[in-house]
Coordinates of C-alpha atoms and ligand atoms in Angstrom, one line a residue:
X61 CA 87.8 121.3 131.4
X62 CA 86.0 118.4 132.5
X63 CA 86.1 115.9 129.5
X64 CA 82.6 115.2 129.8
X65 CA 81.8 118.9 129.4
X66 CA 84.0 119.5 126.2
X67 CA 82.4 116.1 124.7
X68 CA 78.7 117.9 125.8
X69 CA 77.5 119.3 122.5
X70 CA 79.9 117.3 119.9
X71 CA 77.9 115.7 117.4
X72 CA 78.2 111.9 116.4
X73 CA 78.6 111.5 112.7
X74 CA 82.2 111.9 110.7
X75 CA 83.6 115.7 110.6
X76 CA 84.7 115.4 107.3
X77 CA 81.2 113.8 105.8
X78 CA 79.3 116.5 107.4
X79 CA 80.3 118.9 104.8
X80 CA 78.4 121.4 102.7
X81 CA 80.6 120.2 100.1
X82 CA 79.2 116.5 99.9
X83 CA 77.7 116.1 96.3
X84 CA 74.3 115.2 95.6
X85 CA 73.9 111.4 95.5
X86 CA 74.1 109.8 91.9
X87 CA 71.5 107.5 90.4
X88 CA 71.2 103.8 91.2
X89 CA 71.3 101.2 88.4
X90 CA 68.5 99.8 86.7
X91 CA 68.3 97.3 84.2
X92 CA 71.3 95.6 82.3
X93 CA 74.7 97.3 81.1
X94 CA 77.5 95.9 80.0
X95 CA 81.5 97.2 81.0
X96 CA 84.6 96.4 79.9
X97 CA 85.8 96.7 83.8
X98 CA 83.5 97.2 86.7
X99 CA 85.1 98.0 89.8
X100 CA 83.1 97.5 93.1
X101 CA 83.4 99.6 95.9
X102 CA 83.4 103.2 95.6
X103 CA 86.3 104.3 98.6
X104 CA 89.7 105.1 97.5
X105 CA 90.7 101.6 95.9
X106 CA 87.8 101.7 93.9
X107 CA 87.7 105.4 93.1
X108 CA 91.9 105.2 92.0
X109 CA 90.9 101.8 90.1
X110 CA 88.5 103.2 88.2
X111 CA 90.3 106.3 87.2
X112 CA 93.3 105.0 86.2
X113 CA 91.8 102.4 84.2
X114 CA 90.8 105.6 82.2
X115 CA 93.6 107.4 82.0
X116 CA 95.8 104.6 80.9
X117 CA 93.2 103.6 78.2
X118 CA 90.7 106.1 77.5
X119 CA 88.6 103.6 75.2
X120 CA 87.8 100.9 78.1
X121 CA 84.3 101.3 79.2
X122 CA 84.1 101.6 83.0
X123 CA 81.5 101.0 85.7
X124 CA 81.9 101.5 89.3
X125 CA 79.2 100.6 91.7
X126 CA 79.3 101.8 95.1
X127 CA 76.3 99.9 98.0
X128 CA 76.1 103.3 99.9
X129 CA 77.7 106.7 98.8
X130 CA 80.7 107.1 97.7
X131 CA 83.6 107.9 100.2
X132 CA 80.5 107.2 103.4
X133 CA 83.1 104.3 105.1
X134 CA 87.0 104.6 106.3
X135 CA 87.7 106.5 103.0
X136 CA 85.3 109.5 104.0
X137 CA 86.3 109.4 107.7
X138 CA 89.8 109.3 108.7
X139 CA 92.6 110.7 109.8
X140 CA 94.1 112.5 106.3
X141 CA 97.1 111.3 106.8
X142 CA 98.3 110.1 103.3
X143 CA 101.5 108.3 103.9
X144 CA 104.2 107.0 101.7
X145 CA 104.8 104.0 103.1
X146 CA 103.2 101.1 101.6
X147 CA 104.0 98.8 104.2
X148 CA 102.5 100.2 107.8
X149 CA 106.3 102.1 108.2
X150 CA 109.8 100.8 107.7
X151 CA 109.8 98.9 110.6
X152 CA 107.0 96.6 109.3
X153 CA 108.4 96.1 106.1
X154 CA 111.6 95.6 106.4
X155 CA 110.9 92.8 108.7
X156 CA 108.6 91.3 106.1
X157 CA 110.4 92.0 103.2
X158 CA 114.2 93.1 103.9
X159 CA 115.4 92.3 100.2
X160 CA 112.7 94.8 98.1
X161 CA 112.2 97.4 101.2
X162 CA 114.2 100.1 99.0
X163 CA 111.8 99.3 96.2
X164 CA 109.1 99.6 98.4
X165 CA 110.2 102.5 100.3
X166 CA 110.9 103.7 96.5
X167 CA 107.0 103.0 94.9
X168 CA 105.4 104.2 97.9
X169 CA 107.3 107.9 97.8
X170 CA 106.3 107.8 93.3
X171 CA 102.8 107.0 94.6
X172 CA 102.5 109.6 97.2
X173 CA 104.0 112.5 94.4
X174 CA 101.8 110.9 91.8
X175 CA 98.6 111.3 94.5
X176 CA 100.2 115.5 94.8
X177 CA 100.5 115.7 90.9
X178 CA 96.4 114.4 90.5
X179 CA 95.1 116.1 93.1
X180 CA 96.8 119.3 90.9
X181 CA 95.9 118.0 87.9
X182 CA 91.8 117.6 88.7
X183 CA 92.4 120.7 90.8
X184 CA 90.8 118.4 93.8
X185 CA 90.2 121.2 96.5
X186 CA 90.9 118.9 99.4
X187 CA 93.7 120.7 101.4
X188 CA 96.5 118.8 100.5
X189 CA 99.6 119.9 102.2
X190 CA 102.6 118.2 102.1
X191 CA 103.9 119.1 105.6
X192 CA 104.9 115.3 106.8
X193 CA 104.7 113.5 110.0
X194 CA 106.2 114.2 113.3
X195 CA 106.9 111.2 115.7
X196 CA 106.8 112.5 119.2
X197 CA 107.7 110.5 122.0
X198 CA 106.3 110.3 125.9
X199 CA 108.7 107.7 127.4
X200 CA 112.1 106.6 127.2
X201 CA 111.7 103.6 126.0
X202 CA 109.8 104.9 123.1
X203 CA 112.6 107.2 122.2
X204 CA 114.8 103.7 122.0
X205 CA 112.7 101.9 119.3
X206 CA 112.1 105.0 117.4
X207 CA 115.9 105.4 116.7
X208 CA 116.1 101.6 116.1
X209 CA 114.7 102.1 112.6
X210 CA 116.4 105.4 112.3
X211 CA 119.9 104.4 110.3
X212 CA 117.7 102.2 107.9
X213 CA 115.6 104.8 107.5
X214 CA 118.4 107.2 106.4
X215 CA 120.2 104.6 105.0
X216 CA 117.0 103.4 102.2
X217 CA 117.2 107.9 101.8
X218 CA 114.1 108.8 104.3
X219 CA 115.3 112.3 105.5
X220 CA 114.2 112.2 109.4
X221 CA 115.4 115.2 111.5
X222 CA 116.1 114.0 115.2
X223 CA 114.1 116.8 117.4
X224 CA 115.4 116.8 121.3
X225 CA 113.0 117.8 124.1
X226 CA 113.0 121.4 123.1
X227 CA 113.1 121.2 119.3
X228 CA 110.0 118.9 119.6
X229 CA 108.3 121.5 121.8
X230 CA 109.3 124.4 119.4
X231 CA 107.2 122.6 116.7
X232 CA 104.4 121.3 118.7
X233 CA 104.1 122.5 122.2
X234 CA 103.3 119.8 124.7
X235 CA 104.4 119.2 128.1
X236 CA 104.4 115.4 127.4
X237 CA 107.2 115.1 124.8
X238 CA 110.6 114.5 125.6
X239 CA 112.0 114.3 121.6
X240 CA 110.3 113.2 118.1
X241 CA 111.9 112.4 114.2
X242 CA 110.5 114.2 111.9
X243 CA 110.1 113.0 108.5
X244 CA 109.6 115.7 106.5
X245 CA 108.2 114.5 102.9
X246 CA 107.1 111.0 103.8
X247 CA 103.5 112.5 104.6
X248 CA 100.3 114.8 103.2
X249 CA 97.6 115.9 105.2
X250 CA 94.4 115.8 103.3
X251 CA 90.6 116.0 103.3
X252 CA 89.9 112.3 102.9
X253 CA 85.8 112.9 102.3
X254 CA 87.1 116.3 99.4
X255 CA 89.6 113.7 98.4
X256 CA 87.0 111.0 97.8
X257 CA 84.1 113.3 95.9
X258 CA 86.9 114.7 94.1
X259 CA 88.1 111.6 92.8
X260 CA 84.5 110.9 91.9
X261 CA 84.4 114.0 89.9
X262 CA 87.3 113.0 87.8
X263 CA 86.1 109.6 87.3
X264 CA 82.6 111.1 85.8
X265 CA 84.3 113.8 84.2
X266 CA 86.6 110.6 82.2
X267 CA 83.2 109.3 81.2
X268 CA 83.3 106.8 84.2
X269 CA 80.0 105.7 85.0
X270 CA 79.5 105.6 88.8
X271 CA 75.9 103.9 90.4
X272 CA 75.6 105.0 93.9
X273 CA 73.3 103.1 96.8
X274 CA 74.1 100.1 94.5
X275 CA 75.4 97.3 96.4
X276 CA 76.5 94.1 94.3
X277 CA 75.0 91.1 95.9
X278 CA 77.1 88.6 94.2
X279 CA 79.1 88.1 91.3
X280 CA 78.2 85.2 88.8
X281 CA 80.7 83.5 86.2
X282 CA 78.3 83.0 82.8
X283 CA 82.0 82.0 81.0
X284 CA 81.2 85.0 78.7
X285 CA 80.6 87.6 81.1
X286 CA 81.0 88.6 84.8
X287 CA 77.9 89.4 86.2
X288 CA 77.3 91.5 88.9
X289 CA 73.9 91.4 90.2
X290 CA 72.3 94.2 92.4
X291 CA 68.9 95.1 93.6
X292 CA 67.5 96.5 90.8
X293 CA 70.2 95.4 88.0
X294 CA 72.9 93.7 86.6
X295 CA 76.2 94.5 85.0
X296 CA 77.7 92.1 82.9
X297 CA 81.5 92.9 82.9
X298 CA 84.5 91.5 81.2
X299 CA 87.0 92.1 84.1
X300 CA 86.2 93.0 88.0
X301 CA 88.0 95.0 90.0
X302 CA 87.3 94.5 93.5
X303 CA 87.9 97.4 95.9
X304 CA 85.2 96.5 98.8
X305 CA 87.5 96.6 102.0
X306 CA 86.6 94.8 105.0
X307 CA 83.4 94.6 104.1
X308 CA 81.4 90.9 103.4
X309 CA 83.4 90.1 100.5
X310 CA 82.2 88.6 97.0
X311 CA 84.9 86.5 97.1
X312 CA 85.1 83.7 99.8
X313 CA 88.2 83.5 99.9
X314 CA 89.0 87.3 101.0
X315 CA 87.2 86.5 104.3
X316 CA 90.0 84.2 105.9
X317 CA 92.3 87.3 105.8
X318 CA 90.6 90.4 106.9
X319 CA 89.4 91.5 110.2
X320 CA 87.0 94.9 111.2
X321 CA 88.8 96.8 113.9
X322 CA 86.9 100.1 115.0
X323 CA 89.2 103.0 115.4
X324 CA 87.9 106.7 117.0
X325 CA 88.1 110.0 116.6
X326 CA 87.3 113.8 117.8
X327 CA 87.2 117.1 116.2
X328 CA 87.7 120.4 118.1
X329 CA 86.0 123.5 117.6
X330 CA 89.0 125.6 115.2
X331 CA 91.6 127.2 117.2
X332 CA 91.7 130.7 118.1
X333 CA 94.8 132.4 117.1
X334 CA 96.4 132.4 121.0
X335 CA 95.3 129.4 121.4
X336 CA 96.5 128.0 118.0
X337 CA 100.1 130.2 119.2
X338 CA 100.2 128.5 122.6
X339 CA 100.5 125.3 120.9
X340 CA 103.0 126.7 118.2
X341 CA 102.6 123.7 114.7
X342 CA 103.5 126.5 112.3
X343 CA 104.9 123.9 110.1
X344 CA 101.1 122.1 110.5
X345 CA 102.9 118.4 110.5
X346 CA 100.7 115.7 111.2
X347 CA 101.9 114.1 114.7
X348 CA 101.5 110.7 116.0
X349 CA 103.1 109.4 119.6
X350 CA 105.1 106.4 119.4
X351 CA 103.3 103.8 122.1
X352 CA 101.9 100.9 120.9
X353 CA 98.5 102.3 121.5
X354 CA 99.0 105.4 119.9
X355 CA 97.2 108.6 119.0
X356 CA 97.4 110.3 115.9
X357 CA 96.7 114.3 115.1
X358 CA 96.9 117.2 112.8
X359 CA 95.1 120.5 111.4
X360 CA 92.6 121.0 109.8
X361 CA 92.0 124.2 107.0
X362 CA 90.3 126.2 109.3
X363 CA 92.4 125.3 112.5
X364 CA 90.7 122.4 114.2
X365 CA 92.8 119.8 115.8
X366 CA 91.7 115.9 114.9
X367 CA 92.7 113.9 117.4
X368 CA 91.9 110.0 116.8
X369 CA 93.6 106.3 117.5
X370 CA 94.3 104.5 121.0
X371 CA 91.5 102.2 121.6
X372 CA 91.3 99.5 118.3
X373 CA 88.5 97.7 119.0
X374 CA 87.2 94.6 118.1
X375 CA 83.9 93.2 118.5
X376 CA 83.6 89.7 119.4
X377 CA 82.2 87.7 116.7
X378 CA 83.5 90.4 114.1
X379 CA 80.6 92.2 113.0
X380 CA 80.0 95.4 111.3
X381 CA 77.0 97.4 113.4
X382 CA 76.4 101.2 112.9
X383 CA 76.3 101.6 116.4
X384 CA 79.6 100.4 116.8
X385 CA 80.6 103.8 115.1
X386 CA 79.7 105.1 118.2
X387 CA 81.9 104.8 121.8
X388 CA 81.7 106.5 124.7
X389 CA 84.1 105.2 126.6
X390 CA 87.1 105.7 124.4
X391 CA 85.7 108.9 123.4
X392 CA 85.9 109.8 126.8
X393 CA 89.3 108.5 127.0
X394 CA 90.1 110.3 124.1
X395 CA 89.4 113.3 125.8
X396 CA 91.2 112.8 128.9
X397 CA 94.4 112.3 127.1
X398 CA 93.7 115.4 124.7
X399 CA 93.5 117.3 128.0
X400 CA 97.1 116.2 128.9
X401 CA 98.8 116.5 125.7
X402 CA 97.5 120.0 125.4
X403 CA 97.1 121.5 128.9
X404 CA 96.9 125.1 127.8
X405 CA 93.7 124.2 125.7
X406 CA 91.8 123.5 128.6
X407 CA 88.0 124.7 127.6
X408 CA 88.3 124.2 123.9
X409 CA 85.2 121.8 122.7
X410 CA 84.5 119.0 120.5
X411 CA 82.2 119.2 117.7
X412 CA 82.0 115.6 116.6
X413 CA 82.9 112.6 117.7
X414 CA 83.0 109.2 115.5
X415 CA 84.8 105.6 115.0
X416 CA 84.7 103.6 111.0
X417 CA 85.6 100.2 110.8
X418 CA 89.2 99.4 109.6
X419 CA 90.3 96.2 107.2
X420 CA 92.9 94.5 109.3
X421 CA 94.9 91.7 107.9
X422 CA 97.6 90.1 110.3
X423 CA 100.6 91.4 107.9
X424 CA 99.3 95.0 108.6
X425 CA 99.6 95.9 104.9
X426 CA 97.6 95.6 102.1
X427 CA 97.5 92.7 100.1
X428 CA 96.2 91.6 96.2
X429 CA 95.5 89.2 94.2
X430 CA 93.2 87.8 90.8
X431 CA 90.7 84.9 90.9
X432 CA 88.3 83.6 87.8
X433 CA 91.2 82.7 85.7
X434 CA 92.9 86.4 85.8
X435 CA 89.8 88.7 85.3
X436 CA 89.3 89.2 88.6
X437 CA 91.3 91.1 90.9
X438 CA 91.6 92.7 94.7
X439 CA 93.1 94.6 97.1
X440 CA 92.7 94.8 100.8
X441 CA 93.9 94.8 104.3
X442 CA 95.5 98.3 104.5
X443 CA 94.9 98.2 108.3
X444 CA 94.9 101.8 109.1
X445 CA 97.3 103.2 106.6
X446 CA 95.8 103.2 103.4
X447 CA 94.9 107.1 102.2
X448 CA 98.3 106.7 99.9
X449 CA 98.6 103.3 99.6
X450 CA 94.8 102.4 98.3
X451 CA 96.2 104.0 95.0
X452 CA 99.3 101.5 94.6
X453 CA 96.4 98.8 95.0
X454 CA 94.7 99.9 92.6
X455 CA 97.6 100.0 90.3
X456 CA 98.5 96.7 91.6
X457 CA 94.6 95.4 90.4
X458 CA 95.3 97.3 87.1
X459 CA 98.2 95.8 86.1
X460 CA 96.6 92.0 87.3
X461 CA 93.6 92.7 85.3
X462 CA 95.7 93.5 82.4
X463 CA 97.8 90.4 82.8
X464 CA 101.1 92.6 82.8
X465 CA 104.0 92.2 84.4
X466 CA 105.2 95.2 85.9
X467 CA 107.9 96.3 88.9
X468 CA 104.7 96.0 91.2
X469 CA 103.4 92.2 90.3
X470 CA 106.9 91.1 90.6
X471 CA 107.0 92.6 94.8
X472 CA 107.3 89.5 96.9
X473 CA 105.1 92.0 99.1
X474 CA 102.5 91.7 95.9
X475 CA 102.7 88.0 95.2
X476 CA 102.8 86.6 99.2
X477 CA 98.9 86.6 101.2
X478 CA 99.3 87.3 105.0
X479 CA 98.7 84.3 107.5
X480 CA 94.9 83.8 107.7
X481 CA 93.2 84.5 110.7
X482 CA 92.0 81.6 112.6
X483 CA 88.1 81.0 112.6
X484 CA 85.6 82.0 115.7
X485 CA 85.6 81.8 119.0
X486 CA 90.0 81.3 118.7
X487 CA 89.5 84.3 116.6
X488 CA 88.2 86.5 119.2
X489 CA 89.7 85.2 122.2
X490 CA 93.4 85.4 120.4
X491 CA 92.6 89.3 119.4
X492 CA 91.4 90.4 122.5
X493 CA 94.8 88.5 124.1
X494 CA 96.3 90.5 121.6
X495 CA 94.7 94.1 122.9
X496 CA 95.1 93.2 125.9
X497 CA 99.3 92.6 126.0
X498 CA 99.8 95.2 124.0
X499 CA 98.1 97.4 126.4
X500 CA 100.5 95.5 129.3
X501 CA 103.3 96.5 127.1
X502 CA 102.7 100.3 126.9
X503 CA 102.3 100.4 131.1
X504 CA 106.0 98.1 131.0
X505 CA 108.4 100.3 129.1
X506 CA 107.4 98.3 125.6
X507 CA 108.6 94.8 126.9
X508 CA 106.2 92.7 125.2
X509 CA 105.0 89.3 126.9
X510 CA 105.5 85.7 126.0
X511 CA 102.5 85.6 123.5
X512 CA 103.7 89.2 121.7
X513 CA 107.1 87.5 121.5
X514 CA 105.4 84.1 120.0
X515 CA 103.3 86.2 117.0
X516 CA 106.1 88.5 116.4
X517 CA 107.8 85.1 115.2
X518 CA 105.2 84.0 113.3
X519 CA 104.8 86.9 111.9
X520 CA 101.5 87.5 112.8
X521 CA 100.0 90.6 114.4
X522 CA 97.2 92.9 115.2
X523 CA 97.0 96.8 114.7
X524 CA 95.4 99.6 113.4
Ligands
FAD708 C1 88.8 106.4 111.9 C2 89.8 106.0 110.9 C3 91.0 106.7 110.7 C4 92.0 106.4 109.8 N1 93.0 107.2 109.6 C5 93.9 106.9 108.5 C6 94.9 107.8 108.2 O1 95.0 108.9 108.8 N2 95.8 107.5 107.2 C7 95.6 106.4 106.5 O2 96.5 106.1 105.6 N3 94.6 105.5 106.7 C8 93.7 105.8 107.7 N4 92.6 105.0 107.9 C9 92.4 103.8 107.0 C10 91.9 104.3 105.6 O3 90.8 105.1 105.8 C11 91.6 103.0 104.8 O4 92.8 102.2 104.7 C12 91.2 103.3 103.4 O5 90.2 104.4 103.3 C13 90.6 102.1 102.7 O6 89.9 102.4 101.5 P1 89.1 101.3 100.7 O7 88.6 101.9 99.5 O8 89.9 100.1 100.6 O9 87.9 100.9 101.7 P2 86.6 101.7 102.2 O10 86.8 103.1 102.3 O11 86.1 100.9 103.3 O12 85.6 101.5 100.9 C14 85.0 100.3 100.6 C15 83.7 100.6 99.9 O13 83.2 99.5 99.2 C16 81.8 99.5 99.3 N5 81.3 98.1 99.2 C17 81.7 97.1 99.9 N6 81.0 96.0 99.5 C18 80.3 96.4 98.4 C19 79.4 95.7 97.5 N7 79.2 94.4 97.6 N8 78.8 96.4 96.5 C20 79.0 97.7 96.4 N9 79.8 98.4 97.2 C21 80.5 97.8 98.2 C22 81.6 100.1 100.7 O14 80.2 100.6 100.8 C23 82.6 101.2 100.8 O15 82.2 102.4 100.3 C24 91.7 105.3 108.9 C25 90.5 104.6 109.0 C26 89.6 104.9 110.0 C27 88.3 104.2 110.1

């Protein structure tokens, strides 16, 4: 089918928002409250903050103010994929940190089984399946760097099954692989937005008390208090947990190391049962091809196929715009290479199309950190990867807020900040050099040019 024709009738807002299941909003503050934590933001890092604050100490009196809805930005809309990895894949870590990548490759599975064992535990109905990630690749050359990180992989205990042409086929049937790893435990699929309101629910039902359409303007230091002061209120807190992503921080500092990249998605109409047979993905993995600019997709409950990634966008200047949600052209794009991955598809139509804003930071993983003498913390910059690993930072915050030191605070990954990005125009004009050689690099068998080579050495970088 025509890509235009399958895009026709798909809507333009987030599948998993538009939901009969999304709660009714809660009230705003008003007036003056005090806290012994308030945690700002109300997406995964601030929804895992403030629950965990309350389960490790029931007594601590918790506030979390979120400016919109809770779970409305990346946290409500992505892909689902909750990975282990805490470090945007081996690869990235152990480049970055080869002396505590068996530690990290060690946390990040605990955290991922500890996500499983809450998700049980509030009986969060928000499809969790534990059926990993499949790697697929479309080019030679992509076969080559996936088995680069293989041994390592095997060696730190990753269990990766090596899938020829045909075994890749058997599980997912597409005339564009020639062989894929599959890592078997290293992934869930989930319903972020189900996953969101259900963490919500926990919080409130731990006496958490959550302030929707409550955006904190900025954050004043009386010496006896933390104040937080929004439209219609104020909290005065004795620690601050800071959970906003890549949105216009309360601390200044945050700014130098986060950029918003827009990253796309589509959701088919569900599956048939022959046509859900012609593509096989009994063992409902989610699957991501292996090109720098690459797409990722899975299942959904009720047999729709998400299909998202390629085009990471940014807008010159860096701004955050609602219309920027919105895309045609890589939507279109999408489309086109949905059609070839999928041939025997042909005719099956979208029902929503949208993009979110991602916090990019040039490591590619999430960082942390505390300010105002220890009693206030953050954590951002998960760049893309951050359903699993937004709960480590919020342990990470927890344990910085509590002035512990734990196996976390001690990382090298936890104490180090990633290269700052360089102020506007070099900004943009180094990013969009940046898109642009990695999209050379694809179309050349991966050999990356003179200026990938040069921020590979600094360890700089730009993904999503
Ligand atoms: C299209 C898309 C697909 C993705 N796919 C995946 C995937 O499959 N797997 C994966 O691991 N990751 C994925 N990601 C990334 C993942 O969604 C994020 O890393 C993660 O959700 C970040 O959570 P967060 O809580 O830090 O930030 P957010 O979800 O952005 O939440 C921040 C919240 O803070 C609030 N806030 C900000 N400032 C204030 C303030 N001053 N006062 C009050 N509230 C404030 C905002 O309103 C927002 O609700 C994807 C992202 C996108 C956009």
């Amino acid at each position: 089918m025509d890509p235009l024709k399958a895009l026709a009738d798909a809507e333009r807002k987030p599948y998993w928002l538009d939901s009969p299941a999304k709660p009714e909003p809660l009230a705003r503050l008003f007036g003056t409250t005090t806290a012994d934590l308030a945690v700002v933001g109300g997406g995964f890092t601030g929804l895992w903050t403030a629950l965990m604050a309350k389960e490790r100490d029931p007594s601590l009196d918790v506030v979390l103010l979120e400016g919109r809805r809770i779970g409305w930005a990346a946290s409500g809309r992505n892909g689902g994929f909750a990975m282990a990895t805490l470090t945007h894949g081996i690869a990235n870590g152990l480049e970055r940190w080869p002396d505590e990548i068996a530690t990290l490759e060690r946390l990040g599975v605990e955290n991922l089984d500890e996500i499983g064992e809450t998700v049980a535990r509030y009986d969060i109905d928000c499809g969790y399946e534990r059926t990993g990630e499949l790697n697929v690749a479309t080019e030679p050359w992509q076969l080559a760097e996936m088995n680069e990180s293989l041994e390592i992989a095997r060696e730190l205990g990753v269990r990766i099954d090596v899938l020829d042409r045909d075994q890749v086929r058997a599980e997912v049937n597409s005339p564009t692989y020639i062989g894929g790893h599959w890592d078997r435990d290293g992934c869930a699929m989930l319903d972020p937005a189900r996953l969101a309101w259900g963490l919500r629910q926990a919080c409130l039902s731990l006496g958490v008390r959550v302030y929707e359409r409550t955006p904190v303007r900025t954050m004043k230091d009386t010496g006896a208090s933390l104040d937080l002061l929004t439209p219609h209120g104020t909290v005065r807190a004795r620690r601050v947990a800071l959970g906003t992503g890549v949105f216009q921080p309360l601390l200044r500092r945050l700014k130098h190391f986060l950029v918003p990249v827009y990253d796309y998605a589509l959701m088919t109409e569900p599956l048939s049962a022959e046509q859900l047979a012609s593509v096989g993905w009994r063992n409902r993995q989610g699957v991501g091809d292996s090109a720098n600019q690459f797409h990722y997709y899975r299942l959904t409950g009720d047999n729709r196929i998400l299909w998202g990634g390629y085009d990471a966008v940014y807008y010159n200047g860096g701004r955050i715009k609602p219309e920027y949600e919105q895309r045609d052209e890589t939507f279109v794009k999408l489309a086109e290479h949905f059609a070839a991955t999928f041939p025997q598809l042909s005719g099956l139509r979208f029902t929503h199309r949208w993009g979110g804003v991602i916090d990019t930071c040039s490591r590619f993983s999430a960082f942390f950190g505390h300010s105002h003498g220890g009693r206030v913390a953050y954590a951002a910059g998960y760049t893309g990867m951050g359903v699993g690993a937004t709960r480590f930072g919020a342990n990470v915050m927890l344990d910085l807020l509590a002035g512990e030191r734990t196996e976390r605070t001690e990382l090298r990954m936890v104490k180090e900040k990633p290269l700052p990005f360089p102020p506007e125009p070099v900004r943009s004009a180094g990013i969009q050099m940046t898109r642009w050689s990695i999209a050379q690099a694809d179309l050349h068998e991966g050999r990356r040019n003179l200026w990938l080579r040069t921020l590979d050495k600094m360890g700089l970088g730009f993904d999503s």
